[in-house]
Short mmCIF file of C-alpha atoms and ligand atoms in Angstrom, two decimals:
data_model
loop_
_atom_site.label_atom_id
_atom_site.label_comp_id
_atom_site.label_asym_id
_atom_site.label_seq_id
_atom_site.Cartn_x
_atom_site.Cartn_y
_atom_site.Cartn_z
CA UNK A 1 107.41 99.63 75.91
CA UNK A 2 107.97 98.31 79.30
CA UNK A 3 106.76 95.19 80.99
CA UNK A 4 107.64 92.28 83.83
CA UNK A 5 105.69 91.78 86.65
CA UNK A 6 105.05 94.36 90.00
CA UNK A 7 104.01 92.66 93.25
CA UNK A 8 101.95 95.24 95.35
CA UNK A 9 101.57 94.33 98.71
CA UNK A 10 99.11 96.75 100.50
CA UNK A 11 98.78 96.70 103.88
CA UNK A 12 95.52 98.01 104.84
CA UNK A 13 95.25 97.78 108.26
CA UNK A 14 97.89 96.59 111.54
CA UNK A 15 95.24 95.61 113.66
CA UNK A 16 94.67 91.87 114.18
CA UNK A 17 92.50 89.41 115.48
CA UNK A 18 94.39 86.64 116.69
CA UNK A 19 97.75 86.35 118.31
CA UNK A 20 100.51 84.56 116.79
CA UNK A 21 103.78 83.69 118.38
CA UNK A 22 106.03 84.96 115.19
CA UNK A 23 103.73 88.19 113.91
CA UNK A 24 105.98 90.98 113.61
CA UNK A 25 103.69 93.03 111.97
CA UNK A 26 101.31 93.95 115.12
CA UNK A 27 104.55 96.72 116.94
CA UNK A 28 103.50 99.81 115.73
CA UNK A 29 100.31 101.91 115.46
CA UNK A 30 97.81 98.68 115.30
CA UNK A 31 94.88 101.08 114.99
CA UNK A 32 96.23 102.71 111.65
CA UNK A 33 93.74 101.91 108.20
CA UNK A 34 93.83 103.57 105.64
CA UNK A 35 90.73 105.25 103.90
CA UNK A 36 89.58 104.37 100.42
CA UNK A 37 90.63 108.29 99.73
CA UNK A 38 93.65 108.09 100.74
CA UNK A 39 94.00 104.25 99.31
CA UNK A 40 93.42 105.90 95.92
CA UNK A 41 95.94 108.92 96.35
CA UNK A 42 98.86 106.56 97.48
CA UNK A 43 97.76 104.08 94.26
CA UNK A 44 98.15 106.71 92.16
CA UNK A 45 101.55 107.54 93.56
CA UNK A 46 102.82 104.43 93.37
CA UNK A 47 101.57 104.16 89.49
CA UNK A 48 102.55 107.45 88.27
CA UNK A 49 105.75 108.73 90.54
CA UNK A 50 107.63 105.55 91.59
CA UNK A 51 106.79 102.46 88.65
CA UNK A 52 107.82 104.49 85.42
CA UNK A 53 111.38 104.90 87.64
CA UNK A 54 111.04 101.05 88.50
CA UNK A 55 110.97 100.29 85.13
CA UNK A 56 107.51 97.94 84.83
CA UNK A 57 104.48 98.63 83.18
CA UNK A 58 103.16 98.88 79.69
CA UNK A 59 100.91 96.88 77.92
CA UNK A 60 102.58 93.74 78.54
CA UNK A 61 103.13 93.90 82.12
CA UNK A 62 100.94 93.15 85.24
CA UNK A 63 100.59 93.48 88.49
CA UNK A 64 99.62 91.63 90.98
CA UNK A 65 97.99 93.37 93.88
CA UNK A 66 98.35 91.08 97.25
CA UNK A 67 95.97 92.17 100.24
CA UNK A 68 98.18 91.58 103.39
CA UNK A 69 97.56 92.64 107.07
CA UNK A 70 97.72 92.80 110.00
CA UNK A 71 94.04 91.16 109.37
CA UNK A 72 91.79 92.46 106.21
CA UNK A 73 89.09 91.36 107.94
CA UNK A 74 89.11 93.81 110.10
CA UNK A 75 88.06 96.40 107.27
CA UNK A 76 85.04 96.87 106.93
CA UNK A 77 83.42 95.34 104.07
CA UNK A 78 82.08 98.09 102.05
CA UNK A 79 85.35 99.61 102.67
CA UNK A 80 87.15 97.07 101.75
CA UNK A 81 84.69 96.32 98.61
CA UNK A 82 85.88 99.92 97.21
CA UNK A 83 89.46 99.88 98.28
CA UNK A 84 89.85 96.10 96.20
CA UNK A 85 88.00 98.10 93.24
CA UNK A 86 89.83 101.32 93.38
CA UNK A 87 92.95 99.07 93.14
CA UNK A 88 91.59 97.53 90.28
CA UNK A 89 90.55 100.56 88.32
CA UNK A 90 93.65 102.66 88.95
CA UNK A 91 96.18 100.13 88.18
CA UNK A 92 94.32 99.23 84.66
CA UNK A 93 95.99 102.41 82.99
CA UNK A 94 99.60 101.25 83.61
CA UNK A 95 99.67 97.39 83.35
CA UNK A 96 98.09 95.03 80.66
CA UNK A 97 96.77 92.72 83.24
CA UNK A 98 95.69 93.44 86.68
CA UNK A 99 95.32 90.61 89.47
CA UNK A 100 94.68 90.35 93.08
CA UNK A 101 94.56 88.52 95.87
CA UNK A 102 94.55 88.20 99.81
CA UNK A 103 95.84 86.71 102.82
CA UNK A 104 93.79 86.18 105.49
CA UNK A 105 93.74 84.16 109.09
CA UNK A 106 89.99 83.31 108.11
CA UNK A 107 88.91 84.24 112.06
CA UNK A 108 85.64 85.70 111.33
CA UNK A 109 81.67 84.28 110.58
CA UNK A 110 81.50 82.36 107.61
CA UNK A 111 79.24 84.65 105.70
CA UNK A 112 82.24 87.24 105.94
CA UNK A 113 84.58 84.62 104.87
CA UNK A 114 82.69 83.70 101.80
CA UNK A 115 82.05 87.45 100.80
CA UNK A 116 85.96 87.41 100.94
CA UNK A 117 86.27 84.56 99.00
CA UNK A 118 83.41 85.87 96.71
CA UNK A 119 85.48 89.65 96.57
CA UNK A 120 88.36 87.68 95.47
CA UNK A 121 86.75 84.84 93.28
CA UNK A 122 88.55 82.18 95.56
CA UNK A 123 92.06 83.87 95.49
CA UNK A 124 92.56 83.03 99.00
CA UNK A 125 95.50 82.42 100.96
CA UNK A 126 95.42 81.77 104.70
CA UNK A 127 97.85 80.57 107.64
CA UNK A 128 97.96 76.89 109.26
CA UNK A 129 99.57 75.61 112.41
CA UNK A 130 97.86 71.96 112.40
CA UNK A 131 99.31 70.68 115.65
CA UNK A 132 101.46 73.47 117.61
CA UNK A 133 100.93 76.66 120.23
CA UNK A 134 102.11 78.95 117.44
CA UNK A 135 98.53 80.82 116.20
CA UNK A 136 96.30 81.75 119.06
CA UNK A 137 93.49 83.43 120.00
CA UNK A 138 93.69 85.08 123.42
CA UNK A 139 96.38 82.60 123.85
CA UNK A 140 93.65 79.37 123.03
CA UNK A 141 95.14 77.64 120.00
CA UNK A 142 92.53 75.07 119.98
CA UNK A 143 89.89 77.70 119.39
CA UNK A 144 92.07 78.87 116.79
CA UNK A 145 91.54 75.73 114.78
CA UNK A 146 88.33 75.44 114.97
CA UNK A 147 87.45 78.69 113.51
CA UNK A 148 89.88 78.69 110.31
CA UNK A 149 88.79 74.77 109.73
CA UNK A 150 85.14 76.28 109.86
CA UNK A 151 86.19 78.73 107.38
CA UNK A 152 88.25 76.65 105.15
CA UNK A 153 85.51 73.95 104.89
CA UNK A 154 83.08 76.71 104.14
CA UNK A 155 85.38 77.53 101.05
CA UNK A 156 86.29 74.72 100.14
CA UNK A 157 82.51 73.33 100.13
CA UNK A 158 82.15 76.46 97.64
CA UNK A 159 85.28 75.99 95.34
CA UNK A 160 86.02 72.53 96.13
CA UNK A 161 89.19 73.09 97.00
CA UNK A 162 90.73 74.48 100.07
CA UNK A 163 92.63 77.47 100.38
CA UNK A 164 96.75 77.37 99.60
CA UNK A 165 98.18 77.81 103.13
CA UNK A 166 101.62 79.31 104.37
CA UNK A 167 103.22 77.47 107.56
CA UNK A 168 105.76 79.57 109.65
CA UNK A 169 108.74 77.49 110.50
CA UNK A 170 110.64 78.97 113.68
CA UNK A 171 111.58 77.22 116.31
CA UNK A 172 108.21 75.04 117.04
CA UNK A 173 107.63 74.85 113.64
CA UNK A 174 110.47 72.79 112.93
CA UNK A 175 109.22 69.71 114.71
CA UNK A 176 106.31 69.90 112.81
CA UNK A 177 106.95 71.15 109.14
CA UNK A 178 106.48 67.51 107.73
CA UNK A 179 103.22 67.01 109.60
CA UNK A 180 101.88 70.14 107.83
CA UNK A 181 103.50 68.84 104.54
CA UNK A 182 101.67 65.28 104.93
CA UNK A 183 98.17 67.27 106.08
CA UNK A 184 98.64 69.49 103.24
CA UNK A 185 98.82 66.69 100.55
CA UNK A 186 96.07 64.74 102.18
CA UNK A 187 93.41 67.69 102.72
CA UNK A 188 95.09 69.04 98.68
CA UNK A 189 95.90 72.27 99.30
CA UNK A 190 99.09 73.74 98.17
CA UNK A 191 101.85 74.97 100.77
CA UNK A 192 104.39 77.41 101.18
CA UNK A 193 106.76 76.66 104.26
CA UNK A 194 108.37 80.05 105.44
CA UNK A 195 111.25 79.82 107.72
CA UNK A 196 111.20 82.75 109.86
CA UNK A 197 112.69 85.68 110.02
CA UNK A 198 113.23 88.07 113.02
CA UNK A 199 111.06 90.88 112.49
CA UNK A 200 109.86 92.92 116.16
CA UNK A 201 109.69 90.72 118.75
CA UNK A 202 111.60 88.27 120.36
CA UNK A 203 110.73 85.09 118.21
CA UNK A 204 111.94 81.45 118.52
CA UNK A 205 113.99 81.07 115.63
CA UNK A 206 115.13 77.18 115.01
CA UNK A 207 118.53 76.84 115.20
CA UNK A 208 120.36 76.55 111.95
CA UNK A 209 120.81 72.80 111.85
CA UNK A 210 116.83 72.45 113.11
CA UNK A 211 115.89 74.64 109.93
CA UNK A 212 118.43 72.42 107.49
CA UNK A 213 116.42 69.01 109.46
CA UNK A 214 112.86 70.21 109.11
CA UNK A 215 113.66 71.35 105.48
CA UNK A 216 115.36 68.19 104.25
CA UNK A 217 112.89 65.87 105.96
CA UNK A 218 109.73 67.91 104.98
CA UNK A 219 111.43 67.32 100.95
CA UNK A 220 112.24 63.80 101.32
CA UNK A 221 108.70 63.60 102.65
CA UNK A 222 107.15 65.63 99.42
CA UNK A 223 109.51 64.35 96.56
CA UNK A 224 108.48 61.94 94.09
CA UNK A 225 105.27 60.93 96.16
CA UNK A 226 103.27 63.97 97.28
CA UNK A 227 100.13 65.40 94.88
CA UNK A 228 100.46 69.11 95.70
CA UNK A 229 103.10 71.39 95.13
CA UNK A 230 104.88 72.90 98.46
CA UNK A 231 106.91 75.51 98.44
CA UNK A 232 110.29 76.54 98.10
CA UNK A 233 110.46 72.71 96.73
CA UNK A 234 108.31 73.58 93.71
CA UNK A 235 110.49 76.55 92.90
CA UNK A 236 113.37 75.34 93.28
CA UNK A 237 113.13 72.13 91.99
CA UNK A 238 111.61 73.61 88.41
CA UNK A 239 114.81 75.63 88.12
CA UNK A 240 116.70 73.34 88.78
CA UNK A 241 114.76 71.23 85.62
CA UNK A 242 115.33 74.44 83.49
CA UNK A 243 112.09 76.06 83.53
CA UNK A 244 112.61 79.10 81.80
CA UNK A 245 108.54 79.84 82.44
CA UNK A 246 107.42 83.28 84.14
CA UNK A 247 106.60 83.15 87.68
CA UNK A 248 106.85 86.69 88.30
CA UNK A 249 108.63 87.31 91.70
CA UNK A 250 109.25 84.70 93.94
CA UNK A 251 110.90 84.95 97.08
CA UNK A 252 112.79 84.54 98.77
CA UNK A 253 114.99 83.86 95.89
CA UNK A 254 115.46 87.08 93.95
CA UNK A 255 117.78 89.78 93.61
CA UNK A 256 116.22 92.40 91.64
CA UNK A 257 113.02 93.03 94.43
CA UNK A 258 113.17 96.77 94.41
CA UNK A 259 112.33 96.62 90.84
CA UNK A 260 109.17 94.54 90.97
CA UNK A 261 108.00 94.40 94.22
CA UNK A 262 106.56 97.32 96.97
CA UNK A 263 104.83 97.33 99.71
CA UNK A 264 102.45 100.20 100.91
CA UNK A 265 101.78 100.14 104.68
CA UNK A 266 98.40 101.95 106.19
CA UNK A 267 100.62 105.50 106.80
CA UNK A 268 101.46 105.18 103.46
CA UNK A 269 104.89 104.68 103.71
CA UNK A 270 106.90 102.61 101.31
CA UNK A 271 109.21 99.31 101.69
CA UNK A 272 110.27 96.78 99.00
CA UNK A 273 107.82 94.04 100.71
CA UNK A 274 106.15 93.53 104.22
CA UNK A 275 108.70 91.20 105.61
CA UNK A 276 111.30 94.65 104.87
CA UNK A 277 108.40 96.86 106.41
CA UNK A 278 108.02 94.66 109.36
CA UNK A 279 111.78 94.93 110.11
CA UNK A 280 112.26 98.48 109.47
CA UNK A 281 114.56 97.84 106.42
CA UNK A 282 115.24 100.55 103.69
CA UNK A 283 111.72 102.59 103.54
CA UNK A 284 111.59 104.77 100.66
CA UNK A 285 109.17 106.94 100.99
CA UNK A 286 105.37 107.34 101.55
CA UNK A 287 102.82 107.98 98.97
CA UNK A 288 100.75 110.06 100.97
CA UNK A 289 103.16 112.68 101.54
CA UNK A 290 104.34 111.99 97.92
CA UNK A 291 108.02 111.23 98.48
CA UNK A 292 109.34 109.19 96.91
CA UNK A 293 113.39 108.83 98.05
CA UNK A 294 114.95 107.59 95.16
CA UNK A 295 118.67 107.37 96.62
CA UNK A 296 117.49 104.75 98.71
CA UNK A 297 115.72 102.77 95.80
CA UNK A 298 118.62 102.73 93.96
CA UNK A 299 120.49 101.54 97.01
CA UNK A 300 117.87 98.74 97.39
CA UNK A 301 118.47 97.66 93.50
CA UNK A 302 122.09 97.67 94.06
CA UNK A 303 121.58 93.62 95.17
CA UNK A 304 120.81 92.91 91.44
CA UNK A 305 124.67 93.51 90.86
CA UNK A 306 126.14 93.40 94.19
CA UNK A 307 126.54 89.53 94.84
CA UNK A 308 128.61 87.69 97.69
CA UNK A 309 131.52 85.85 96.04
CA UNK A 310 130.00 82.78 98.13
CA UNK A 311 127.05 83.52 95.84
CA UNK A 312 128.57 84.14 92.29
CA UNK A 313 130.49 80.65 92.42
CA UNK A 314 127.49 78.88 93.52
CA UNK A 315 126.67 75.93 91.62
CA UNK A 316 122.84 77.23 92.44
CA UNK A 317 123.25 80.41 92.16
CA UNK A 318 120.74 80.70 89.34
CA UNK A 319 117.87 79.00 91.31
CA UNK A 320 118.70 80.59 94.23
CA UNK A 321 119.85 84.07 93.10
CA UNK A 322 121.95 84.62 96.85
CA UNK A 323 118.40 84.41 98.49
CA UNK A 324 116.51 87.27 100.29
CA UNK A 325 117.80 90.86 100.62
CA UNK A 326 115.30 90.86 104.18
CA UNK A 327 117.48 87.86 105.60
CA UNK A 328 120.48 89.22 104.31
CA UNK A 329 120.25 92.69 106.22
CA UNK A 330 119.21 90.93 109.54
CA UNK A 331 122.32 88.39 109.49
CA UNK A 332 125.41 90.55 107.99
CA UNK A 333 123.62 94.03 108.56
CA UNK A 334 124.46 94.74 104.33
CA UNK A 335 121.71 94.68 101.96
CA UNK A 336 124.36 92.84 99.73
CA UNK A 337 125.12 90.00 102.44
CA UNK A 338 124.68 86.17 101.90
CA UNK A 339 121.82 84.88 104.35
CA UNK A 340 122.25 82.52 106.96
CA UNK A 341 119.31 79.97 105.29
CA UNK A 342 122.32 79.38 102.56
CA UNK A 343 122.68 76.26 104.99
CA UNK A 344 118.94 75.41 103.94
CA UNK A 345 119.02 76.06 100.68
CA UNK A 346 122.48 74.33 100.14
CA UNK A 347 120.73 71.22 102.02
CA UNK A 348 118.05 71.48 99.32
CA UNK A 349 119.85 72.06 96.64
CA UNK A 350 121.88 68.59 97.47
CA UNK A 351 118.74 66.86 97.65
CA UNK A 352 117.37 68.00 94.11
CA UNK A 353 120.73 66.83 93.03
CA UNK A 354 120.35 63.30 94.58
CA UNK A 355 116.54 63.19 93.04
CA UNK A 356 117.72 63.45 89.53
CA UNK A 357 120.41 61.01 90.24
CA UNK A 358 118.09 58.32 91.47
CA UNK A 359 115.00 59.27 89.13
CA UNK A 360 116.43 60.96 86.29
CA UNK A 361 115.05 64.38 85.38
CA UNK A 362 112.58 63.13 83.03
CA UNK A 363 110.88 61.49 85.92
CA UNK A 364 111.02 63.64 88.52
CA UNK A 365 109.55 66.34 85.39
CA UNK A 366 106.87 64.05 84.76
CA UNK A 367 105.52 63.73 88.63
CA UNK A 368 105.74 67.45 89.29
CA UNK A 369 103.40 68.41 86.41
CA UNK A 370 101.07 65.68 88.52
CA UNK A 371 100.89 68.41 91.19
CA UNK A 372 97.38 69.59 91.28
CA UNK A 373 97.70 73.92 91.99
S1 SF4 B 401 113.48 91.18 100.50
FE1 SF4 B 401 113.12 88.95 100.65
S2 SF4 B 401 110.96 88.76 101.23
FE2 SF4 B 401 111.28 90.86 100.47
S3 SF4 B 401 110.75 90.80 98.26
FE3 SF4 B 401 112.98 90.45 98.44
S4 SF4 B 401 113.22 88.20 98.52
FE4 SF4 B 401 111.08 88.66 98.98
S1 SF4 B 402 122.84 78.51 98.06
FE1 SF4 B 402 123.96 79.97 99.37
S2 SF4 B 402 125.86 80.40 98.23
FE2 SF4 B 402 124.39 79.48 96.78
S3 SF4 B 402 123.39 81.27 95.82
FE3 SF4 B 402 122.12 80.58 97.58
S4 SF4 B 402 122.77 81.87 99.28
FE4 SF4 B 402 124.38 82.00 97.71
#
């Protein structure tokens, strides 16, 4: 009997609606979607030819099924209504429990919002840039705003709550990571701050020591005081406390991705995740021409065993794991290198450290089960 967890992202469509300074996604073929046909062929690929060899699955597993673009609401709805169901349906017969998602930047009319929200009974995520130039449309991030705050008030009037949010942190994002952190906890919405990585065009990046500032402050900022969990903090804090609970995959600290995570793109072709597909990194295959190359898999699970010496004496190591395989191929060109972020996550790491010196893990336990999901 297998199990464990298998993140699918499926990217149905390139095309997008809005302009963002860091996409990477938009380079190739923005007019590719795939048809609920062939959305069901490549599903069935994926389930019968490449997870048995993965190893997840069984009764005990599931799989979570993450709707990623380019922008899904660019599908058409019926489309997209059968493609969500089809997904649903096929994965049944080789996981125990089947759950889903979507990421969207919320640009549309708020009855198309709300049928997304309604699709996905409120499992939501979206993008925010609160204050900066970084998410545009035609260039106008002011319009921008106004449409996703449309949106996310017309959801959150529904759910009451607002959507979890992801901010990009490059190079203008660093000056305003704690901003987002403090709008975050005041609107409650939970965060996830993604430092960037370099993906197709020419983006921004901060500058090591900008990342390691925008990081440490946005924490110091959070810890002990904030009412919504942000992450990496969350994640990295509870395994730091010893949480031995499930999470499934989490990135970007995990070693073992090839074995529960893939990403289908509109051709059908295979990657480990989007942020690999975006770069280029490692495809394996493509489930519409059923191939499925398994020398490069294996390659691609290698990391779980192949860690940087930096990494295997690293007081963190187990919280971090040596950090993400993506980030690792783009600094040291090896899927088995150490990423350049190790300067954030170090920076965190010494923080946690200085939190349970000052509060005492008991405390600093007791506030983060006060953050509202
Ligand atoms: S390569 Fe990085 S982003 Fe992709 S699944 Fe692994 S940890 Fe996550
Ligand atoms: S903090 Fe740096 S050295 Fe430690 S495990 Fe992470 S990447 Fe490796």
């Amino acid at each position: 009997m297998m199990g464990g967890h298998l993140t699918l992202h499926l990217r149905l469509v390139k095309a997008c609606n809005a302009d963002c300074s860091y996409c990477s996604s938009w380079q190739e073929n923005p007019h590719t979607r795939m048809s609920p046909e062939d959305f069901r062929r490549a599903i069935r690929f994926i389930r019968d030819v490449v997870v048995p060899v993965m190893g997840c699955g069984g009764p005990r597993s599931t799989v979570s099924l993450q709707y990623v673009g380019g922008e899904i609401l660019l599908v058409p709805k019926a489309q997209l209504r059968e493609m969500v169901y089809i997904g649903r349906e096929e994965m049944t017969h080789a996981f125990g429990n089947v759950i889903d998602g979507v990421q969207s930047n919320l640009i549309g009319s708020e009855r198309r919002v709300l049928e997304l929200d309604t699709l996905f009974a409120g499992r939501v995520g979206t993008s925010v840039d609160g204050r900066g130039t970084q998410r545009t449309i035609k260039g106008n991030p002011d319009a921008y705003r106004k449409i996703v705050e449309r949106s996310m008030e017309a959801i959150s009037r529904r759910r009451r709550k607002r959507p979890g949010a992801v901010f990009v942190v490059d190079g203008q994002g660093t000056s305003n990571a704690s901003h987002e952190v403090a709008t975050a906890d005041r609107l409650g919405y939970p965060l996830v701050l993604r430092a960037i990585f370099q993906g197709g065009r020419d983006i921004a990046n901060g500058t090591q020591d900008q990342l390691v500032s925008a990081f440490t402050e946005a924490f110091d900022l959070w810890a002990m005081k904030a009412r919504v969990p942000v992450e990496p903090f969350t994640h990295l804090l509870r395994k730091r406390l010893g949480a031995d609970e499930v999470y499934g995959s989490v990135c970007p600290f995990q070693r073992n991705c090839a074995e529960n995570s893939i990403n289908l793109e509109p051709d059908g072709s295979l990657f480990t995740c989007f942020e690999m597909a975006d770069s280029g990194h490692f495809g394996f295959g493509n489930a519409l021409e059923e191939r499925f190359d398994r020398d490069v898999w294996e390659t691609l699970r290698a990391r779980r065993d192949h860690v940087d010496a930096k990494c295997r004496s690293c007081p963190w190591f187990d919280a971090c794991q040596g950090g993400c395989m993506n980030e690792a191929v783009h600094d040291t060109g090896s899927l088995y290198g150490r990423p350049d972020l190790c300067a954030v996550w170090t920076a965190l790491f010494r923080r946690i450290d200085a939190l349970f010196e000052e509060f005492g893990k008991e405390r600093v336990r007791s506030w983060l089960s006060t953050c509202i999901n």
